[in-house]
JSON list of C-alpha atoms in Angstrom, two decimals:
[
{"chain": "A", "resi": 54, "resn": "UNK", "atom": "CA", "xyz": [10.78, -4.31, 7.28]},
{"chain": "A", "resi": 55, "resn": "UNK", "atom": "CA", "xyz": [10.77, -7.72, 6.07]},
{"chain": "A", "resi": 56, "resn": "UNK", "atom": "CA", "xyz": [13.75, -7.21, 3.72]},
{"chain": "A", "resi": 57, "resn": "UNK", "atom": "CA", "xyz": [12.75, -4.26, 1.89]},
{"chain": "A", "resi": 58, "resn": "UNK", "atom": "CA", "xyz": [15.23, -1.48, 1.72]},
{"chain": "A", "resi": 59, "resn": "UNK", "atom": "CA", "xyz": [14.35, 1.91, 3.74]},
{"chain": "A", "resi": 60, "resn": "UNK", "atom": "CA", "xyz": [13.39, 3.46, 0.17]},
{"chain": "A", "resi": 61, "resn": "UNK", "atom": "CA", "xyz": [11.56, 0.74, -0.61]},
{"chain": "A", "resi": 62, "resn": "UNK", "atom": "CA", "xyz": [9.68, 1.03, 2.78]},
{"chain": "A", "resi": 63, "resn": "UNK", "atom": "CA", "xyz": [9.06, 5.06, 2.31]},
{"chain": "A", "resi": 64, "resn": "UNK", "atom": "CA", "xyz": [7.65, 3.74, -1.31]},
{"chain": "A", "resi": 65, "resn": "UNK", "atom": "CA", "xyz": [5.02, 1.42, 0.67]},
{"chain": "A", "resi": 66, "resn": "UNK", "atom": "CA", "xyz": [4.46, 3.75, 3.22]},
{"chain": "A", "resi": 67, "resn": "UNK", "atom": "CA", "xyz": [2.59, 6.46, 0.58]},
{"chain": "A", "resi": 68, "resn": "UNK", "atom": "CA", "xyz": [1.49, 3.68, -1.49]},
{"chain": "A", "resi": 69, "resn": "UNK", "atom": "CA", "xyz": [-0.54, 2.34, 1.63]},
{"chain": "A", "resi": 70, "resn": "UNK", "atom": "CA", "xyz": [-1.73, 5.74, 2.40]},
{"chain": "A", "resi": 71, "resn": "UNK", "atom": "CA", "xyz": [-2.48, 7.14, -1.49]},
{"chain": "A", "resi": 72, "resn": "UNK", "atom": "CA", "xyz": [-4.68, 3.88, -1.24]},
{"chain": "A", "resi": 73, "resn": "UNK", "atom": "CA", "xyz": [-6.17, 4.41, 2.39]},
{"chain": "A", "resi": 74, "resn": "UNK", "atom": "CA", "xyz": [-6.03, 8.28, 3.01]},
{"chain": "A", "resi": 75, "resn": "UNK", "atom": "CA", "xyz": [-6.20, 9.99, 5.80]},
{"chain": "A", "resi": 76, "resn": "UNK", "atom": "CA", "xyz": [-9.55, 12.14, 6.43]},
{"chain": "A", "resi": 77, "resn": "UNK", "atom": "CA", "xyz": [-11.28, 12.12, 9.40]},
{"chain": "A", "resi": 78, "resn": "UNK", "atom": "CA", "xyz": [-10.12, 9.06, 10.22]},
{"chain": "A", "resi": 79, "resn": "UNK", "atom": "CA", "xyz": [-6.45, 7.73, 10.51]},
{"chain": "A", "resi": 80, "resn": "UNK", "atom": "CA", "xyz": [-4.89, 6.98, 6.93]},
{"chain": "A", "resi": 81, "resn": "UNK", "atom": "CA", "xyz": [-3.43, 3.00, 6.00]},
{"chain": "A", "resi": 82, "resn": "UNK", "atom": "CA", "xyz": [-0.01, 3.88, 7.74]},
{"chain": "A", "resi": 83, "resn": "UNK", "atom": "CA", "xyz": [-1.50, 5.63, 11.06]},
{"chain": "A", "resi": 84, "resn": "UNK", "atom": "CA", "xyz": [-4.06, 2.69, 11.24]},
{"chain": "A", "resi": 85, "resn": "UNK", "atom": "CA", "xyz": [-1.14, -0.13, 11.78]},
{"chain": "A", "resi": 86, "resn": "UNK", "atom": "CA", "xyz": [-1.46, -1.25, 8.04]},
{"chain": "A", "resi": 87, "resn": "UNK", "atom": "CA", "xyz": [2.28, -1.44, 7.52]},
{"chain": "A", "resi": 88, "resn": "UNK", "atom": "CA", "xyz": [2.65, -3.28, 10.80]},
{"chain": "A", "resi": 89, "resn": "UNK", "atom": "CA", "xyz": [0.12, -6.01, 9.46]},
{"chain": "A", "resi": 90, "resn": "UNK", "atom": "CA", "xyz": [2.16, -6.28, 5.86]},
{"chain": "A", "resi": 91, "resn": "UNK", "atom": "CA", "xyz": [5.36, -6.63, 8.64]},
{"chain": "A", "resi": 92, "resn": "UNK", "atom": "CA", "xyz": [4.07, -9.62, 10.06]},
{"chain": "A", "resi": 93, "resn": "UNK", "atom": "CA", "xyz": [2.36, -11.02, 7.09]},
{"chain": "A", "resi": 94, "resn": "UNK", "atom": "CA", "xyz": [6.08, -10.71, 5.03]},
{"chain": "A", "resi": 95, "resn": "UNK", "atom": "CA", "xyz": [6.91, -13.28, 8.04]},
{"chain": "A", "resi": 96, "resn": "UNK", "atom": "CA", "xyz": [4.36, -15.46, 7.58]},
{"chain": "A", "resi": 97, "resn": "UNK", "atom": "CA", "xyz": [1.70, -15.71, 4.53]},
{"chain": "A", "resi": 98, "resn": "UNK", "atom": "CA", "xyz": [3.43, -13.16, 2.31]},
{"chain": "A", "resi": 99, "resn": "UNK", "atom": "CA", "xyz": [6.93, -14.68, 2.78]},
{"chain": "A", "resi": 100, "resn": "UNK", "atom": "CA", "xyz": [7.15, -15.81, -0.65]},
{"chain": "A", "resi": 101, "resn": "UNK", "atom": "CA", "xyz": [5.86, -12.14, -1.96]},
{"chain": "A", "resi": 102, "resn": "UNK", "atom": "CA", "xyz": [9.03, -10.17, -0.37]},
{"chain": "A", "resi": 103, "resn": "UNK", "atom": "CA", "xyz": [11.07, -9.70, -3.65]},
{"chain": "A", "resi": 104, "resn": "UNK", "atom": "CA", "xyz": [8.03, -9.42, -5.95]},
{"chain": "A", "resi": 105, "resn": "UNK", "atom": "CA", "xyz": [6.77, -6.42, -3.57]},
{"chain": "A", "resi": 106, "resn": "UNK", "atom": "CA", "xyz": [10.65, -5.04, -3.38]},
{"chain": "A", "resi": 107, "resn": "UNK", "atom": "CA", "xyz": [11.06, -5.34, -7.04]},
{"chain": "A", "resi": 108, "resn": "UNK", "atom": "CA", "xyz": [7.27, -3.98, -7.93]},
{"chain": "A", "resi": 109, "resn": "UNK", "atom": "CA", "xyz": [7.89, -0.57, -5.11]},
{"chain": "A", "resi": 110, "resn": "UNK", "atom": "CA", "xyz": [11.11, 0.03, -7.19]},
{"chain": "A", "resi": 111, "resn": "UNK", "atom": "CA", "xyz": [9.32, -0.20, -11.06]},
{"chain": "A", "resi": 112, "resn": "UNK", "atom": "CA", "xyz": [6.77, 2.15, -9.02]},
{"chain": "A", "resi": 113, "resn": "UNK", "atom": "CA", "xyz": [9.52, 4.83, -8.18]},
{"chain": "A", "resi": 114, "resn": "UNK", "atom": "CA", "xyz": [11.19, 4.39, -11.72]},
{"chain": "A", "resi": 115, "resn": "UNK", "atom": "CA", "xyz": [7.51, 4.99, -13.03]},
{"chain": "A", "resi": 116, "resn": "UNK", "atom": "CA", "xyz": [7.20, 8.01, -10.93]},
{"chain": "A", "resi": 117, "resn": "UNK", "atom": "CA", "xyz": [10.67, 9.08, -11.90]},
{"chain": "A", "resi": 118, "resn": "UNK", "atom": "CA", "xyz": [9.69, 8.72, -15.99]},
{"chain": "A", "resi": 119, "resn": "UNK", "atom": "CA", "xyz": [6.89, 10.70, -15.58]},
{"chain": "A", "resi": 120, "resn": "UNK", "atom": "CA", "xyz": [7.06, 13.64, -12.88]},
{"chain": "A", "resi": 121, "resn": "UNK", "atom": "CA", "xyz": [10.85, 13.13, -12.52]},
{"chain": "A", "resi": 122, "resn": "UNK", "atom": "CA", "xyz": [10.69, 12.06, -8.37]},
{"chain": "A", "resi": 123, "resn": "UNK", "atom": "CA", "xyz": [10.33, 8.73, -7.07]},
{"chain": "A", "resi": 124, "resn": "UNK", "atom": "CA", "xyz": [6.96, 7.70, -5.85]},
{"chain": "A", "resi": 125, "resn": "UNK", "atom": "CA", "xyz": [6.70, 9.00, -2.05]},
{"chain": "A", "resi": 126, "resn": "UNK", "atom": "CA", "xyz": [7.53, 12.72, -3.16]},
{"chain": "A", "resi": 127, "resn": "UNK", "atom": "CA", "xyz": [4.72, 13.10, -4.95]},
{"chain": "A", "resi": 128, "resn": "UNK", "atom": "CA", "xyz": [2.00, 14.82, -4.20]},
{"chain": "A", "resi": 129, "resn": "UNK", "atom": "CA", "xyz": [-1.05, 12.93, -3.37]},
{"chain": "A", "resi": 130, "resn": "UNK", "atom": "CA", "xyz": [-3.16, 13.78, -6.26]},
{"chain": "A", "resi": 131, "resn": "UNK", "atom": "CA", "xyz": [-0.21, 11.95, -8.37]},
{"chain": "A", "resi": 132, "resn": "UNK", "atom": "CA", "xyz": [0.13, 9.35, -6.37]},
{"chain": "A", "resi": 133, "resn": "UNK", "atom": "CA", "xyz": [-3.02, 8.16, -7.29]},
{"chain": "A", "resi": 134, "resn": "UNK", "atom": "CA", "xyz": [-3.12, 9.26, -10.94]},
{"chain": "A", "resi": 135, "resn": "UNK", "atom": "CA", "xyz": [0.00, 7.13, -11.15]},
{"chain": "A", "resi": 136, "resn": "UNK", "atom": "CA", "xyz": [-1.58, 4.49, -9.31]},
{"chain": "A", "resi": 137, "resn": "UNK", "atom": "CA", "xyz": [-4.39, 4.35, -11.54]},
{"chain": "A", "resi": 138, "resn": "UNK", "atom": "CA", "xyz": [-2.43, 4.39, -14.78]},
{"chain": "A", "resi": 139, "resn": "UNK", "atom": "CA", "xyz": [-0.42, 1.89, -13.61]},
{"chain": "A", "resi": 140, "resn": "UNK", "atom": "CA", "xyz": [-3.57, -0.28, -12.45]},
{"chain": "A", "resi": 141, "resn": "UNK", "atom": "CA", "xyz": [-4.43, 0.05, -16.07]},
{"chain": "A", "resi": 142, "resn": "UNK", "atom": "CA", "xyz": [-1.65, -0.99, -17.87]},
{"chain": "A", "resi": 143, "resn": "UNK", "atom": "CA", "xyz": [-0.50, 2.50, -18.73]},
{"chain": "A", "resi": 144, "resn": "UNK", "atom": "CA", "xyz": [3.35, 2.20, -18.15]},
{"chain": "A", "resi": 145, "resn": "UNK", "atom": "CA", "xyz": [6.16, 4.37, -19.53]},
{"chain": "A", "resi": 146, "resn": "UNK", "atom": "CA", "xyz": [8.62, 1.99, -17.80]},
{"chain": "A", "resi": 147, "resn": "UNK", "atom": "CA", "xyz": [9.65, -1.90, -18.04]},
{"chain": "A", "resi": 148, "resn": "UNK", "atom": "CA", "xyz": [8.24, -3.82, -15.07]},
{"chain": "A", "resi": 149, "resn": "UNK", "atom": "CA", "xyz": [9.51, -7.06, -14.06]},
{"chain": "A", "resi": 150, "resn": "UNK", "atom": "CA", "xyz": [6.31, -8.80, -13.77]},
{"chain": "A", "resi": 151, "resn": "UNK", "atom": "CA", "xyz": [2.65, -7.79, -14.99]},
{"chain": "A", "resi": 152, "resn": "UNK", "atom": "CA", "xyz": [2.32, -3.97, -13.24]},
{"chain": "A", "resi": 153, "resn": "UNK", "atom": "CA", "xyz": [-1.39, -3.99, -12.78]},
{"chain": "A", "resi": 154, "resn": "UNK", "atom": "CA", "xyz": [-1.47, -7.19, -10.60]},
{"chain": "A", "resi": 155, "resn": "UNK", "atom": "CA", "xyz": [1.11, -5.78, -8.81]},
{"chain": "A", "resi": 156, "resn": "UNK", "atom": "CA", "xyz": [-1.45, -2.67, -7.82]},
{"chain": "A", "resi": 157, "resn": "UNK", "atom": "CA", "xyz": [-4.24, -5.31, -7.48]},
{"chain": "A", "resi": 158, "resn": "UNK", "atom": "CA", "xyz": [-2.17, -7.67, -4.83]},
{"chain": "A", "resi": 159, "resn": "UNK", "atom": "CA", "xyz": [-0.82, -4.35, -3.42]},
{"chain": "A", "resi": 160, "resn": "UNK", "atom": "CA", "xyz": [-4.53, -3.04, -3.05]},
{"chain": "A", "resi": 161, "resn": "UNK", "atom": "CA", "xyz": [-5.77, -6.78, -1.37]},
{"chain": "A", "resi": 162, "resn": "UNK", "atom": "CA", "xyz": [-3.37, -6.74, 1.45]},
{"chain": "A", "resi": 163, "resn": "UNK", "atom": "CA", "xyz": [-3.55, -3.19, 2.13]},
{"chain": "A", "resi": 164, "resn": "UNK", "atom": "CA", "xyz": [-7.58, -3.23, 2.58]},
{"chain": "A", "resi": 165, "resn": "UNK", "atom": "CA", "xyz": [-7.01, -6.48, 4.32]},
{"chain": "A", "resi": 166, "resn": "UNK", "atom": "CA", "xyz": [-4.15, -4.90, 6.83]},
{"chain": "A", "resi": 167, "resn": "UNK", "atom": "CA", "xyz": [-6.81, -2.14, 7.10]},
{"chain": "A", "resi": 168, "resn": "UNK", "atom": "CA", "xyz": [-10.27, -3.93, 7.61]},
{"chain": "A", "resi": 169, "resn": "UNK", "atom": "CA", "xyz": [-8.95, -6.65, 8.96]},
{"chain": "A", "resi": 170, "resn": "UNK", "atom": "CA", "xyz": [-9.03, -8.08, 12.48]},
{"chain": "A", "resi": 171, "resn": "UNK", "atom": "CA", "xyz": [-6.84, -6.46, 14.49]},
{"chain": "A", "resi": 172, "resn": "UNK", "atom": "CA", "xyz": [-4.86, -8.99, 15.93]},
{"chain": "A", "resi": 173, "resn": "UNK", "atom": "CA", "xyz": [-3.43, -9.23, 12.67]},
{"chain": "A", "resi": 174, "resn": "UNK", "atom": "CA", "xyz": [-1.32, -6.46, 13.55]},
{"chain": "A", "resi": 175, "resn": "UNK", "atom": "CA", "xyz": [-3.46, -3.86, 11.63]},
{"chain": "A", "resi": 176, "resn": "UNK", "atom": "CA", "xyz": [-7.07, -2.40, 12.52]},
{"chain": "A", "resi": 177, "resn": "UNK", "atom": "CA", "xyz": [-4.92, 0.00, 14.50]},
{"chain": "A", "resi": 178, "resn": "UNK", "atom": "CA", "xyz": [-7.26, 0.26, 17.98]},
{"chain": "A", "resi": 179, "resn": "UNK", "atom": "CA", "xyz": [-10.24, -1.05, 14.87]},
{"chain": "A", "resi": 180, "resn": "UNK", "atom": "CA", "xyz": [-10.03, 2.29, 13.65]},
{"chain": "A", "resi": 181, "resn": "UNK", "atom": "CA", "xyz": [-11.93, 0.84, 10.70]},
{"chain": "A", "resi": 182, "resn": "UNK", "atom": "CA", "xyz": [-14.51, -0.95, 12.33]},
{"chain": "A", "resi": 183, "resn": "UNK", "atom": "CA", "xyz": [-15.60, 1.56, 13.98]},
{"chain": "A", "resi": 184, "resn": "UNK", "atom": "CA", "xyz": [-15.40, 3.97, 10.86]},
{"chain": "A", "resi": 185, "resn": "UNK", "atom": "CA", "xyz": [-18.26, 1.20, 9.61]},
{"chain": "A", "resi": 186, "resn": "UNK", "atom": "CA", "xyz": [-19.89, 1.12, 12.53]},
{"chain": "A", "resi": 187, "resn": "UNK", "atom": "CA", "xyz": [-18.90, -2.38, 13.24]},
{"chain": "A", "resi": 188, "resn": "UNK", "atom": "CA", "xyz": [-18.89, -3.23, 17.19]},
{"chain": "A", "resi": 189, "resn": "UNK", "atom": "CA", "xyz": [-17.55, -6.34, 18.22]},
{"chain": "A", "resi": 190, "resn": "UNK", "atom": "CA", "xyz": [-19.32, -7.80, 20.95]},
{"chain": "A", "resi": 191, "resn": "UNK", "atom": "CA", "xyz": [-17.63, -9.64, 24.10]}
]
């Protein structure tokens, strides 16, 4: 993806779903969210490539610091407690850049890969419009 390392994709993979998880409906990843941050890293996002590689490895050396695994092997409950410490500035590692607007941009693409229009690549089948109700007329 775009290129970000395999690790680095596994990383975005269950930081897109601690964000989005799956209940009823599909979670981020099932609803095409990682396929719209694929196509966006081509286009819009080009310029974000290395700040999202560099920020998804600060996130596995955070996870590593403080449960001793990297990010995507935790469980899901500490995937979001880390997520929120980190949104609030609670780090027990050095980031490269400022760590909660890392989680904040993070958060913005994945609800727009999510809510978005579908022909963006995410909105898998509009898995989330429906979840709102939303019907699109023809």
């Amino acid at each position: 993806m775009a290129d970000l390392t395999a690790l680095q994709v596994a990383t975005l993979s269950a930081v897109v779903d601690t964000i989005v998880p799956a209940d009823e409906h599909p979670g981020g990843v099932e609803a095409g969210v990682l396929d719209y941050l694929e196509g966006q890293f081509g286009r819009d996002l080009a310029g974000l490539r290395a700040y999202y590689g560099a920020g998804l490895d600060a996130l596995d050396a955070e996870a590593d610091q403080t449960y001793g695994v990297r990010f995507g092997l935790l469980e899901p409950d500490r995937r979001e407690a880390l997520l929120r410490a980190v949104e609030a500035g609670e780090t027990r590692t050095p980031w490269p850049f400022d760590a909660p607007a890392f989680v904040s941009t993070v958060v913005e693409h994945v609800m727009e890969g999510f809510y978005g229009d579908p022909g963006n690549g995410g909105n898998r089948d509009a898995v989330s419009w429906r979840m709102i109700g939303f019907e699109v007329s023809d």
